[in-house]
Coordinates of C-alpha atoms and ligand atoms in Angstrom, one line a residue:
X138 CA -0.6 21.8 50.4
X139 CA -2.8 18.9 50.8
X140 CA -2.0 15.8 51.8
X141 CA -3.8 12.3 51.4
X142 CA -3.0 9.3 52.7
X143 CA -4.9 7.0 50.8
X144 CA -6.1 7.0 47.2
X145 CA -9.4 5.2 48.4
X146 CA -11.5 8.8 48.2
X147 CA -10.0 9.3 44.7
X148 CA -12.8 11.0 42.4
X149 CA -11.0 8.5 40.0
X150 CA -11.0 5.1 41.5
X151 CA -9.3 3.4 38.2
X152 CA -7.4 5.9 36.3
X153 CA -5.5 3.1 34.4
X154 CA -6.3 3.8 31.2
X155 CA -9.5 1.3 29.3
X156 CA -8.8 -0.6 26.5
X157 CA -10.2 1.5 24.0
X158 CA -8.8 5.1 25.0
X159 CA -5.4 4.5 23.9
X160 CA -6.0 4.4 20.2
X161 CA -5.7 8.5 20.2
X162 CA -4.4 9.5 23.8
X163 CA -1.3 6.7 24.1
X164 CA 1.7 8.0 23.5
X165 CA 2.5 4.9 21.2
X166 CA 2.4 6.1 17.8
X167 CA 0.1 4.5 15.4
X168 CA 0.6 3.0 12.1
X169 CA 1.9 5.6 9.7
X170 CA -0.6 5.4 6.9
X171 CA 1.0 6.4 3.7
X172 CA -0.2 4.7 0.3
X173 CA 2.5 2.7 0.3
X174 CA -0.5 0.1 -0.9
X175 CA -1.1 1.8 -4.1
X176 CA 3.0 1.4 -5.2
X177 CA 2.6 -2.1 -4.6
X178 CA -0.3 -2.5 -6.4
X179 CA 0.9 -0.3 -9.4
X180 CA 3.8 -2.4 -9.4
X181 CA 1.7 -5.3 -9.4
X182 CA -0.4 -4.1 -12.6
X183 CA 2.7 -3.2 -14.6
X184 CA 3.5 -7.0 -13.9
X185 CA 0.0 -8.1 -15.2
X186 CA -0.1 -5.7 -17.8
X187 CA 3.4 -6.8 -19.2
X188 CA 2.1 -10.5 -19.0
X189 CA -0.9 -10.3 -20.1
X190 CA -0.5 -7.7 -23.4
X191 CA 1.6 -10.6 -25.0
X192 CA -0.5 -12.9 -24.4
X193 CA -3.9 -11.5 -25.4
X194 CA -2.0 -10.5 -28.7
X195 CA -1.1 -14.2 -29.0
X196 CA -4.5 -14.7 -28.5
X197 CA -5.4 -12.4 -31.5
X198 CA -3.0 -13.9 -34.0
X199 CA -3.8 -17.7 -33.2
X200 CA -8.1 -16.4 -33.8
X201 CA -6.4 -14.8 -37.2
X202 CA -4.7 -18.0 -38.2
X203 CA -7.4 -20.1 -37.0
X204 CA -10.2 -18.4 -39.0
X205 CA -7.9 -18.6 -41.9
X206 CA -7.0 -22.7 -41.4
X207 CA -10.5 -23.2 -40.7
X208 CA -12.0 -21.9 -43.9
X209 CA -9.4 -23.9 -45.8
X210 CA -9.7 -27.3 -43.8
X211 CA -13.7 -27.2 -44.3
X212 CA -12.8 -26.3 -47.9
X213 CA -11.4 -29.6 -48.3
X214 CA -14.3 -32.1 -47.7
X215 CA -16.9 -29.9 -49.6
X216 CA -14.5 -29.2 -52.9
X217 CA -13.8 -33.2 -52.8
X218 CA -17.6 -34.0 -52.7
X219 CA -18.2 -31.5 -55.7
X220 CA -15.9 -32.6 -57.7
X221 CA -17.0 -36.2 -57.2
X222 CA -20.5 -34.8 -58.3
X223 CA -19.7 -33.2 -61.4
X224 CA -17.7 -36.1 -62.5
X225 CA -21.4 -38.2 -61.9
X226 CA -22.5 -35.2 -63.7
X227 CA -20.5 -36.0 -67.0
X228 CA -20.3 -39.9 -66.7
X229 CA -24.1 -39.8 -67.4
X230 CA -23.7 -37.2 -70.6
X231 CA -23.1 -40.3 -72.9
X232 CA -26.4 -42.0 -71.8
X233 CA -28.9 -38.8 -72.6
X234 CA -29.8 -38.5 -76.3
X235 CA -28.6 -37.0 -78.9
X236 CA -31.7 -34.2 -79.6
X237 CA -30.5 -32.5 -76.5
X238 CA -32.4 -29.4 -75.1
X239 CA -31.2 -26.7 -73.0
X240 CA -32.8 -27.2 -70.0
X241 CA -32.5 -31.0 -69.8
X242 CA -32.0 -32.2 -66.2
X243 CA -31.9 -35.7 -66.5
X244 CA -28.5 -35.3 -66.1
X245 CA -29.0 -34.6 -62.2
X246 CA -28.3 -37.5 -59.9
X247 CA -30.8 -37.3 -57.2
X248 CA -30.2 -34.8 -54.3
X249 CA -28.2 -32.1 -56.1
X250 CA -30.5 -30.0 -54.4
X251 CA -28.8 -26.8 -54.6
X252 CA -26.3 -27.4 -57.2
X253 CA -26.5 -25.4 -60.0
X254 CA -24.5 -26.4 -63.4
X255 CA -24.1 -25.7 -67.0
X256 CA -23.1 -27.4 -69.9
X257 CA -20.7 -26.3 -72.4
X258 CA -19.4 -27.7 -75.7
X259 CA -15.3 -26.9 -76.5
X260 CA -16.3 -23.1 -78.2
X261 CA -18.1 -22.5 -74.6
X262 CA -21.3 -22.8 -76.6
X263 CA -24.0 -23.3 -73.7
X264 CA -26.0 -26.9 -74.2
X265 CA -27.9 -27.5 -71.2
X266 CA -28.3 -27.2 -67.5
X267 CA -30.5 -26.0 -64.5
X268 CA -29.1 -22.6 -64.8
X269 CA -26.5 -20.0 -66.4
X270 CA -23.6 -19.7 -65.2
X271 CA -20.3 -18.0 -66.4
X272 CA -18.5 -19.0 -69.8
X273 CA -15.4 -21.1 -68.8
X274 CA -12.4 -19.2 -69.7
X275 CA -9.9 -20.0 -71.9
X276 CA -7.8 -20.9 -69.0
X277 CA -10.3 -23.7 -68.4
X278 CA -10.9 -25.0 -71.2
X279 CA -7.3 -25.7 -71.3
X280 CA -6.9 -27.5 -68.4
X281 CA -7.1 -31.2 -67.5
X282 CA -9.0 -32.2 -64.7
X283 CA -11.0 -30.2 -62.1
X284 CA -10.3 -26.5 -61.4
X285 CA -12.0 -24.4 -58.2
X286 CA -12.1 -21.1 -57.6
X287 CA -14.5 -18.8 -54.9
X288 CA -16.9 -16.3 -56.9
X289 CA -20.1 -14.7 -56.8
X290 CA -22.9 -15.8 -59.0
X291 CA -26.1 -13.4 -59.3
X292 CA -25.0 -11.7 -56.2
X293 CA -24.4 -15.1 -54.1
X294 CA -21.1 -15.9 -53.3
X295 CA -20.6 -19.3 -55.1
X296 CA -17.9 -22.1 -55.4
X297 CA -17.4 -22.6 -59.5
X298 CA -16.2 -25.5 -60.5
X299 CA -15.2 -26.7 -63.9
X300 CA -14.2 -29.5 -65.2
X301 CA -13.4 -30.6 -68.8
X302 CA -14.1 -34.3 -70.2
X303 CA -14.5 -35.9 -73.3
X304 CA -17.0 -38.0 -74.5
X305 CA -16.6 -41.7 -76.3
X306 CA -19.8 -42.2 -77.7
X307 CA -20.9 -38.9 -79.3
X308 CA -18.6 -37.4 -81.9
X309 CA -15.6 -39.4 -80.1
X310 CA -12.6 -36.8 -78.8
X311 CA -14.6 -34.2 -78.9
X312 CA -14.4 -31.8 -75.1
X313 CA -17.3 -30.4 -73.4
X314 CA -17.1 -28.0 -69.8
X315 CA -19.0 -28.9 -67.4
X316 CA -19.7 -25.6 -64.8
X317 CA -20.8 -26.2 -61.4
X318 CA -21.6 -23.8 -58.8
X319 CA -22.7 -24.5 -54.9
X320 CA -23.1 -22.0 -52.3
X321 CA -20.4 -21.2 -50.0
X322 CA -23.1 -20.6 -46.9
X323 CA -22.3 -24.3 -45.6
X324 CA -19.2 -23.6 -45.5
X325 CA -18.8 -20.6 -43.8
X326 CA -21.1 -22.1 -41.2
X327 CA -18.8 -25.4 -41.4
X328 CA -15.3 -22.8 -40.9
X329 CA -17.1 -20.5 -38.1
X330 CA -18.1 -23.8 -35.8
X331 CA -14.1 -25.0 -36.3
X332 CA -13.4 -21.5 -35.3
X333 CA -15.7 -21.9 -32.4
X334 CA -14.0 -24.5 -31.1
X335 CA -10.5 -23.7 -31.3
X336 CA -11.2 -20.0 -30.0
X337 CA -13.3 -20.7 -27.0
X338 CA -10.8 -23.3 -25.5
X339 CA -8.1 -20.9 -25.8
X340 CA -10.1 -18.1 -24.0
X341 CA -10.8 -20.0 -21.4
X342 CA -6.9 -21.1 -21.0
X343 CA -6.1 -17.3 -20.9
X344 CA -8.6 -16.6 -18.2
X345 CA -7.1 -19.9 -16.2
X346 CA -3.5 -18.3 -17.0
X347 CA -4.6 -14.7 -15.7
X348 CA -6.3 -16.3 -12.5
X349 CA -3.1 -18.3 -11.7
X350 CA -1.2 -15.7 -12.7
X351 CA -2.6 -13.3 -10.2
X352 CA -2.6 -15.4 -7.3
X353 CA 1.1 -15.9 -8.2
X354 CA 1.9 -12.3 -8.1
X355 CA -0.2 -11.8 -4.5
X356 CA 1.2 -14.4 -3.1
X357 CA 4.9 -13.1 -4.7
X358 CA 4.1 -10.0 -2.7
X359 CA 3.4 -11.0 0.4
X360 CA 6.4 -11.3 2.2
X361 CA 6.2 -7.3 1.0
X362 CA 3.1 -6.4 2.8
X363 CA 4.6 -8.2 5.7
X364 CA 7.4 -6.2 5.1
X365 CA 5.6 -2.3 5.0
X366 CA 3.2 -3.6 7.6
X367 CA 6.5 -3.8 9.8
X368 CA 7.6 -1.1 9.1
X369 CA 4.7 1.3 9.1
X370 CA 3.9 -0.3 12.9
X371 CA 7.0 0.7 14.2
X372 CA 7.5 4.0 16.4
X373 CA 8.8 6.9 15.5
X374 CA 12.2 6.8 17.0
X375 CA 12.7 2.8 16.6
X376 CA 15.8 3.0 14.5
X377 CA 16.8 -1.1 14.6
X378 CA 17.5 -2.6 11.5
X379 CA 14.8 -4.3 9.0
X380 CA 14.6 -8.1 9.3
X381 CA 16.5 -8.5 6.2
X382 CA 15.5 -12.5 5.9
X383 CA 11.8 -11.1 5.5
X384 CA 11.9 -9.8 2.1
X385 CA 12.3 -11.7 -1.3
X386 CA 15.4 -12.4 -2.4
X387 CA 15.0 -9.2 -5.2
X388 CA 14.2 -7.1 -2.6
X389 CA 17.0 -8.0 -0.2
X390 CA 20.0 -5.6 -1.6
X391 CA 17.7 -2.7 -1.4
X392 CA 17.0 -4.0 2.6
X393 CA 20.4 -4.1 3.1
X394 CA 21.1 -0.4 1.9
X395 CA 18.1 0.9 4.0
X396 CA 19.4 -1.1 6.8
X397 CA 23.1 0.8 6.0
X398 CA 21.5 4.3 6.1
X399 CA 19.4 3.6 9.4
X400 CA 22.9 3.1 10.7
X401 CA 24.4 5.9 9.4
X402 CA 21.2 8.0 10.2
X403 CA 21.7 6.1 14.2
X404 CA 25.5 7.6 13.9
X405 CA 24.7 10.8 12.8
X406 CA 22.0 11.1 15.4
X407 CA 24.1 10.2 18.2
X408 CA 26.9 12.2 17.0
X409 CA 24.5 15.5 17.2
X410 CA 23.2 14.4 21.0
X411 CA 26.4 13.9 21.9
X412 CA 27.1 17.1 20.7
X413 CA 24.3 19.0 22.0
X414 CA 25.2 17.4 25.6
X415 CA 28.4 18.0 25.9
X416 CA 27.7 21.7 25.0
X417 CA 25.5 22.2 27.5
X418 CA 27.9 20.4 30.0
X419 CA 30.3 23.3 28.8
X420 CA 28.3 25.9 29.1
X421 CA 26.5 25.4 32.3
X422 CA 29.2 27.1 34.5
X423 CA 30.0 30.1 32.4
X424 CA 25.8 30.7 32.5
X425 CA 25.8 30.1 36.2
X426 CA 28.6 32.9 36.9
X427 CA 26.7 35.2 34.5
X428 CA 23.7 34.2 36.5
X429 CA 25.6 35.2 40.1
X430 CA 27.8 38.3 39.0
X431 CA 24.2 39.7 37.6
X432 CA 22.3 39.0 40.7
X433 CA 25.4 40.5 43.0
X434 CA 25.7 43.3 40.6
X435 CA 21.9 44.1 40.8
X436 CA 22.5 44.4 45.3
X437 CA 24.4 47.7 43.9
X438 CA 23.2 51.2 43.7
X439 CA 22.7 51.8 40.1
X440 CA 21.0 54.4 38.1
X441 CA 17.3 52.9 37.4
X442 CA 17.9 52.5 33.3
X443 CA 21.2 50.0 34.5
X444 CA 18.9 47.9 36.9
X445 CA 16.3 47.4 34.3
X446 CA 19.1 46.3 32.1
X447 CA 20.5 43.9 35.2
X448 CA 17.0 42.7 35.5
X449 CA 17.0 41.3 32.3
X450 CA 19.7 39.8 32.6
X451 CA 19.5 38.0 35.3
X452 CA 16.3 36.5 33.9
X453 CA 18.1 35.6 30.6
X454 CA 21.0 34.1 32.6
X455 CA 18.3 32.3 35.0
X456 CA 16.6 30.7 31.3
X457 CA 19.9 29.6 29.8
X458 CA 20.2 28.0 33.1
X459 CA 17.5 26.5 33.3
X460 CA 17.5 25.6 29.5
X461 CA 21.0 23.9 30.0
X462 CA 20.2 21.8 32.7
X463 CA 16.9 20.7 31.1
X464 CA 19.2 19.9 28.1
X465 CA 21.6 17.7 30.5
X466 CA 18.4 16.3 31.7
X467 CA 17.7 14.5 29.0
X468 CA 20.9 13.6 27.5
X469 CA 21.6 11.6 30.8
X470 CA 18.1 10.1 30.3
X471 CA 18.5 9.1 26.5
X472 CA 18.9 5.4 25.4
X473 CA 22.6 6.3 23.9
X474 CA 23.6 7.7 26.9
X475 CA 26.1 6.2 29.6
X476 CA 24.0 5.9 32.5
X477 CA 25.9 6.6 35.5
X478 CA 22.7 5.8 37.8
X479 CA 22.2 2.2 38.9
X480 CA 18.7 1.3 38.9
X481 CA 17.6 0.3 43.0
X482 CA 14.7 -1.1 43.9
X483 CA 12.6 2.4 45.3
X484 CA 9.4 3.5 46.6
X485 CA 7.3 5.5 44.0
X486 CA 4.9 6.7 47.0
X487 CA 7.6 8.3 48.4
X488 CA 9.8 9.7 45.9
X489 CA 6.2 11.1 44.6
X490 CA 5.4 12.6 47.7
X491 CA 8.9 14.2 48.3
X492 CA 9.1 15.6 44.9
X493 CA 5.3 16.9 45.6
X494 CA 6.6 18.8 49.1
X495 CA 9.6 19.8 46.7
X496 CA 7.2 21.8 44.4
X497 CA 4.7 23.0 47.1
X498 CA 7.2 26.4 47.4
X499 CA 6.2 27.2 43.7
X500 CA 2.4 26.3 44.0
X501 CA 2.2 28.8 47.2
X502 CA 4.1 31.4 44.8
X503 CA 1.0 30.8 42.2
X504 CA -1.7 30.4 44.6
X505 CA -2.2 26.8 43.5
X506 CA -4.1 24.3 45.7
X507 CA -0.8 21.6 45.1
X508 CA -2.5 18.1 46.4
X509 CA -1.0 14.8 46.9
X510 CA -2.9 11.8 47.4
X511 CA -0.9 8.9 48.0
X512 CA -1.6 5.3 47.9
X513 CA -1.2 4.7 51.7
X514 CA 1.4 2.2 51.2
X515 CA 4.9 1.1 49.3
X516 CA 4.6 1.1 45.9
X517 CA 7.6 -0.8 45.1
X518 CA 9.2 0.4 41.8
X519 CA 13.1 -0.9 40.2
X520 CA 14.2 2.0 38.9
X521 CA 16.4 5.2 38.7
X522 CA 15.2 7.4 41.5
X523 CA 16.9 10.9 40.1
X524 CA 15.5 10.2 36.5
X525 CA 11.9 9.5 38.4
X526 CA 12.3 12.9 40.2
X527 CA 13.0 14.6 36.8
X528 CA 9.8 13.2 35.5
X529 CA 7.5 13.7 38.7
X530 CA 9.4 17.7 38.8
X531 CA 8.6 18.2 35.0
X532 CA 4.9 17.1 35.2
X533 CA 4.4 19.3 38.4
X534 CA 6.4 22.0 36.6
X535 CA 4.0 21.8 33.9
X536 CA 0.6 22.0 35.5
X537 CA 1.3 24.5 38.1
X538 CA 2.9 27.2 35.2
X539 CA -0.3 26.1 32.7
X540 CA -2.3 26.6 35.2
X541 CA -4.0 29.8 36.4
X542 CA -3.5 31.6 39.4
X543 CA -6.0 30.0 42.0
X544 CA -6.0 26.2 40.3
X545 CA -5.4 23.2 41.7
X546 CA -3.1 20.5 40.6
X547 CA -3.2 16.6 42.3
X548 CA -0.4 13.8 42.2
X549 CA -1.9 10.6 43.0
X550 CA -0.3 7.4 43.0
X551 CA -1.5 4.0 43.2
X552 CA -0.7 0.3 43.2
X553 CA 0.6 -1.0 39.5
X554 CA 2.6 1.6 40.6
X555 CA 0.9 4.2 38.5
X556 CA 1.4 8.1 39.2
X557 CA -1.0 10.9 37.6
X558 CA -0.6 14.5 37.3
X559 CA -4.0 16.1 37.3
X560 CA -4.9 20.2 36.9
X561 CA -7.7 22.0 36.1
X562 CA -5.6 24.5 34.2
X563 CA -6.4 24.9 29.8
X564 CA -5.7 21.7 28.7
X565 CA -4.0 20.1 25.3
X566 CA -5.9 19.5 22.9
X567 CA -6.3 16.1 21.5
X568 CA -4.7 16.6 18.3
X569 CA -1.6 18.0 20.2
X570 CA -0.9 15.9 22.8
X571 CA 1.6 13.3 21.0
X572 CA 3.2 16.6 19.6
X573 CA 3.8 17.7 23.2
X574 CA 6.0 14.8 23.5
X575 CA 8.6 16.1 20.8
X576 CA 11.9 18.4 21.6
X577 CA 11.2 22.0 21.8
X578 CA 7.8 21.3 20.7
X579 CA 5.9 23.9 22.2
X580 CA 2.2 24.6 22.4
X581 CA 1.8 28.0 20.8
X582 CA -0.1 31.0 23.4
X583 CA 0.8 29.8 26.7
X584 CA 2.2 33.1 27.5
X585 CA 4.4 31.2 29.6
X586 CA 8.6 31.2 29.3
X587 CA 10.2 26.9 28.5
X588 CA 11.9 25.2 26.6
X589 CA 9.9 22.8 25.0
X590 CA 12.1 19.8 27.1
X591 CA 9.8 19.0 30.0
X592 CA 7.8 16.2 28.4
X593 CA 10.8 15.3 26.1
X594 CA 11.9 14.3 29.5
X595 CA 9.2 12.6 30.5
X596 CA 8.6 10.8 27.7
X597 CA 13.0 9.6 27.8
X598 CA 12.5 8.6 31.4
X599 CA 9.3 6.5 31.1
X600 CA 11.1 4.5 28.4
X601 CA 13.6 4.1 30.2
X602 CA 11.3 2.6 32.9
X603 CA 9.1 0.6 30.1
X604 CA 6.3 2.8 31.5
X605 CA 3.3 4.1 29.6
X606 CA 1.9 7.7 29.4
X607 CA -1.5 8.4 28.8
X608 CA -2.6 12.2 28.1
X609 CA -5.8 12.7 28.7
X610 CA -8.4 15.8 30.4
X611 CA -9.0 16.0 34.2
X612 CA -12.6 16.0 36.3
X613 CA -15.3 16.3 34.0
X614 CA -13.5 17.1 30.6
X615 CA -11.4 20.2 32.1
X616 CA -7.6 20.2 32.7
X617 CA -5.1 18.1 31.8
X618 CA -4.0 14.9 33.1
X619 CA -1.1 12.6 32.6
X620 CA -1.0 9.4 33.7
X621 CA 2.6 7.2 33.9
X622 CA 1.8 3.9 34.2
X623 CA 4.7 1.5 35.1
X624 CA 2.7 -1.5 35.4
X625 CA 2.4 -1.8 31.5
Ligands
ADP34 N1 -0.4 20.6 32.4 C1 -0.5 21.2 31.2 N2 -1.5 22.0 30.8 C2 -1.5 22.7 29.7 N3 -0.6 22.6 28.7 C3 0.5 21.8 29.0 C4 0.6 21.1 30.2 N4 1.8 20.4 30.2 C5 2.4 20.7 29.0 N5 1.6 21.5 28.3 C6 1.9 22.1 26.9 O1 2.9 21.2 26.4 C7 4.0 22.0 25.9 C8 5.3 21.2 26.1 O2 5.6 21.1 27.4 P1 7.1 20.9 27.9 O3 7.7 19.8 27.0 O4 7.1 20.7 29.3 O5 7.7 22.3 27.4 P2 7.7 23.7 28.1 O6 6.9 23.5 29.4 O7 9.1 24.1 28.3 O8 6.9 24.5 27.2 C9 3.9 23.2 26.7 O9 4.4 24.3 25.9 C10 2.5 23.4 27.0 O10 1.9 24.2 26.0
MG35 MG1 7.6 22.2 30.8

């Protein structure tokens, strides 16, 4: 085995991991992406939507309505200043004389411009006027005073007025009709401009209402976002409870249930450790007897077909063995546990070293080149010195079975205190080495006999510590290394 005192020749001078490598090699696990975004923002639409189809029907009607009031309120003015006109209209019949002609437009105060008109006598006998326009009907001959109605004229959609009146000079009590038409045109234009005015206010208020409204609803959600960014930052197996006074009031009840089934889930869990550790506990001696009566029973003369049998056995009872204790392993080492270690104040270098010298048996056995390079001094640690051996033995473990026959595997440690495992064995693979972490998660083609535990291990005792592991490749992109740092 070789031995270094001092790290100072290290091919790695810094191995502490560099701000931007610990994105994909950390064990911290990342932010656990899922859409949860698009929910919120579905939920957010079905808000606006339910908001804002109201309210752009309300829109609708009130343009309806408006167009409608309009016409009628700019009606109004323009019927009133007709009718004044065709009463000018009659008021001057008396003056014109008596040979009247058809066609006779003294009648006309100045300006009628585009008033047309036609007079009738009481049989709806035509007289005179600038034009010809419908017969009154019988219906207005009847009627006193001014009647109005909307028609078309010669294809041009007209206002018809007429208006009945007698005269006092001229054969006296006698009725004539007078028929006026005007074009609606400046009207319309009149009714379109109110229109304008009441429609393009109202628009604008919706599109204040929809602004406010949205930057209501974002800033509703926020305590939300706030909420899933919590979550989806946490790690894997952080089962605390949600901050309950984060979320809206609405949302509370449904943070408080999540908050009951974490619990339940964190009881379950337990439950099933406990479980799992206190079987191994039981079965540890009845595998260890197996384990001895097999290896005295295979001393024995036996026909060959019995020893191959024994054989196997004894290296099934030697797996189950090793299987259980790896399974104590980490029970002892898990958060829930009842740690019966105290935690001392150690050195790293030399628990490292020891555990190194431990393992050196095994690395002869493979024909590995085991090295230790210490840091040449005290690296003083406060910590559990069996749980530290467990994960210094598991790392060693590790790169001395990956590893092929005629490797090499280092420890180093350094000041920080920071310990790495380095081989120049296969390697993980990038996308594997947070899986490696997980319970009986094993890489598939090894060819070699575990559990799947080691680095479950590990990963139990460096949280324990508060420490950091970094996976990453050894010298020059080859190997694997793994670097604990307990500095943070
Ligand atoms: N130094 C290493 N070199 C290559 N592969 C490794 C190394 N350490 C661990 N692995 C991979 O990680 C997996 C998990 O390791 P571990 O938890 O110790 O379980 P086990 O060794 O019992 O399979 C192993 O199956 C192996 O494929
Ligand atoms: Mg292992």
């Amino acid at each position: 085995m070789r031995m270094e005192a001092s790290g100072h020749n290290s091919p790695h001078p810094n191995p502490l991991p560099r701000a931007g490598e610990e994105a994909n090699e950390s064990l911290t696990r990342g932010p656990n992406r899922i859409d949860e975004e698009e929910d919120i923002l579905s939920l957010r639409h079905h808000l606006v939507n339910w908001l804002f189809t109201p309210l752009y029907l309300l829109l609708l009607f009130s343009t309806v309505t408006g167009y409608i009031a309009a016409l009628k309120l700019s009606n109004q003015p323009y019927d009133l200043v007709l009718t004044e006109r065709a009463r000018l209209i009659a008021s001057r019949f008396d003056l014109i004389p008596e040979d009247i002609t058809p066609g006779h437009t003294d009648l006309l105060p100045d300006a009628v411009g585009h008033l047309t008109f036609t007079l009738f006598d009481a049989n709806a006998t035509p007289l005179l006027g600038n034009a010809t326009l419908p017969r009154p009907r019988p219906l207005d001959l009847a009627a006193e005073g001014p009647r109005l109605r909307s028609t078309s004229v010669g294809g041009e959609k007209v206002r018809l007025l007429t208006l009945r009146f007698h005269t006092t000079r001229r054969t006296p009590g006698s009725a004539y009709v007078l028929v006026m038409a005007e074009p609606v045109k400046d009207r319309l234009f009149l009714g379109r401009s109110i229109l304008g005015n009441i429609v393009i206010p109202q628009f604008i208020f919706i599109l204040i209402a929809g602004f406010a409204v949205w930057i209501g609803l974002k800033r509703g959600f926020e305590p939300l976002e706030k909420l899933r960014r919590a979550v989806s930052q946490r790690r894997g197996d952080d089962l605390s409870p949600l901050d309950e006074a984060m979320a809206p009031g609405e949302v509370r009840p449904l943070i408080h249930e999540v908050n009951a089934l974490i619990e339940r889930l964190k009881a379950m869990m337990e439950q099933q450790k406990r479980f799992v550790a206190n079987a191994a506990h039981q079965l540890r001696t009845p595998f260890a007897g197996l384990r001895a009566q097999a290896e005295l029973a295979r001393r024995e003369e036996v026909p060959p077909a019995v020893r191959t049998a024994l054989e196997g056995i004894c290296e099934g009872a030697g797996r189950c063995s090793r299987l259980v204790t790896q399974l104590l392993t980490l029970a002892r080492n898990e958060p829930e546990a009842r740690h019966e270690e105290a935690m001392i104040d150690l050195d790293l270098n030399r628990i490292a070293q020891e555990t190194a010298m431990d393992w050196a048996p095994e690395a002869v056995r493979k024909d590995i080149d085991l090295g230790f390079e210490g840091a040449g001094m005290e690296l003083p640690l406060h910590g559990y010195e069996g749980a530290l051996r467990d994960l210094i033995g598991n790392l060693l473990d590790n790169a001395i079975r990956y590893t092929p026959r005629g490797g090499r595997v280092t420890l180093r440690t350094g000041p920080g205190p920071w310990l790495r495992v380095e081989d120049d064995g296969p390697g993980i693979l990038p996308e594997e080495r947070e899986k490696v972490f997980d319970r009986f998660y094993r890489v598939a083609g090894s060819g070699q006999p575990g559990s799947g535990l080691g680095l479950a291990i590990v990963h139990e005792v460096a949280q324990r510590h508060r420490a950091r592991i970094v996976v990453e490749s050894g010298e020059g992109g080859r190997g694997t290394a793994f670097l604990v740092n307990f500095g943070r």
